Amino acid sequence: MRILTLLFVYLPILSTTHLAQSVPDYSLKSTWAALPDQIPVALKARISDTSLYQYADVFYVYPTLNTAKTDRRWNVPLEDVAQQKKVLETALPFQGSAFAEAGRFYAPFYRSAHLRSYYVADPKGKEALELAYADVRAAFLYYMEHYNNGRPIILAGHSQGSTHCGLLLQEFFDGKPLQNQLIAAYLPGIGILPSELQNIPLLTSPEQTGGYVAWNTFKKHIDQKAYNKWYKGRAVVNPITWTLAPNSSKEQHKGFLYFDGKVYSQLFEAHLIDGAIWIDRPKGKFFWLSFTMRNYHIGDINLFWKDIRDNAQIRVRSYIEKH
């Protein structure tokens, strides 16, 4: 399934001990995949309402895209053309677009770590993730100094992107003045222990602001090895109801963004369990997904694309009303 080529990774938010000294120059537009005045064509095609741009910003970090076993690099250079193509034509239109109507959109290129960095014992794996975070951190600092101007913020990521957004929350928001500007952080695709964020709560209603949401998606016959190792006991909400309700109905599901560019609604029920959610078999032509995929992690955003898009806008409006 081509739109779900955003390969999955499993890792709780890590604690970096040091950051790389050399980072990209984020004053250059070429180091950004998207800026408010630099929206890629494929992403722009999914934006029709910009009414919230005057109120809020979105800082989006894409997931691991360098997954090939034949790729022996630990990090992908910013100038890698193939990587840029994946970001601009896959990650942004099929993931970032879920948040792109909630505020002015920022997405930095960064030297993302290879998928194996999450699994191998080699210390170079941890160093690769630290290098990747150093880039995201530098981009965020440049954004705060030159673009933010005190505006409220949505942080959004998936998988490795959520890892880095979680670290931004820990370093810059948690118990710090910037927490007052946090609308919400969307952190699907990683296992977050509730204790890892001391002052930033898990949001358990669709209008809440000032916290984070997280989920990890399985099918009914759960991949128990992955679930037990990475997700059991972690923070989770249902990305259809945005609550801790144990179930949501097909009728409540607003829309899956499929590879044909269309949004399909009312496809499945979602069930909340300890640290994750599972969905029943999608109906119609999507039925085959339950046989060809071990779990639905790679679709954490796509499967709930319209649910996420609507909710991000609801939270922006709720923040505005409160402030």
PDB file of C-alpha atoms in Angstrom, residues 10 12 15 43 67 76 85 91 107 115 120 125 130 166 180 193 200 206 217 235 258 264 273 293 299 305 309 311:
ATOM      1  CA  TYR A  10       8.808   1.528  18.249  1.00  0.00           C
ATOM      2  CA  PRO A  12       9.565   5.243  24.209  1.00  0.00           C
ATOM      3  CA  SER A  15      16.614  10.833  27.069  1.00  0.00           C
ATOM      4  CA  LEU A  43       0.348  19.410   0.526  1.00  0.00           C
ATOM      5  CA  THR A  67      14.255   1.903   6.219  1.00  0.00           C
ATOM      6  CA  VAL A  76      20.170  10.682   5.835  1.00  0.00           C
ATOM      7  CA  LYS A  85      10.935  13.319  -2.427  1.00  0.00           C
ATOM      8  CA  ALA A  91       4.831  12.365   4.540  1.00  0.00           C
ATOM      9  CA  ALA A 107       8.088  21.254   8.751  1.00  0.00           C
ATOM     10  CA  LEU A 115      15.000   2.462  11.297  1.00  0.00           C
ATOM     11  CA  VAL A 120      20.382  -2.420  17.442  1.00  0.00           C
ATOM     12  CA  GLY A 125      22.008   3.857  16.789  1.00  0.00           C
ATOM     13  CA  GLU A 130      20.524  12.175  18.996  1.00  0.00           C
ATOM     14  CA  GLY A 166       8.199  14.352  22.777  1.00  0.00           C
ATOM     15  CA  ASN A 180       1.219  28.311  28.127  1.00  0.00           C
ATOM     16  CA  LEU A 193       4.874   6.511  29.847  1.00  0.00           C
ATOM     17  CA  ILE A 200       1.805  18.134  30.625  1.00  0.00           C
ATOM     18  CA  PRO A 206     -11.775  16.557  22.284  1.00  0.00           C
ATOM     19  CA  THR A 217      -2.939   1.083  16.238  1.00  0.00           C
ATOM     20  CA  ALA A 235      -0.504   6.647  27.390  1.00  0.00           C
ATOM     21  CA  TYR A 258      -6.328   6.357   1.126  1.00  0.00           C
ATOM     22  CA  TYR A 264     -13.358   7.080   3.301  1.00  0.00           C
ATOM     23  CA  ILE A 273      -6.946  -1.183  25.503  1.00  0.00           C
ATOM     24  CA  MET A 293      -0.417  -6.077   7.467  1.00  0.00           C
ATOM     25  CA  GLY A 299      -1.451   4.037   9.342  1.00  0.00           C
ATOM     26  CA  TRP A 305      -6.960  11.481   8.977  1.00  0.00           C
ATOM     27  CA  ARG A 309      -7.949  17.178  11.007  1.00  0.00           C
ATOM     28  CA  ASN A 311      -9.925  17.674  16.143  1.00  0.00           C
TER      29      ASN A 311
END
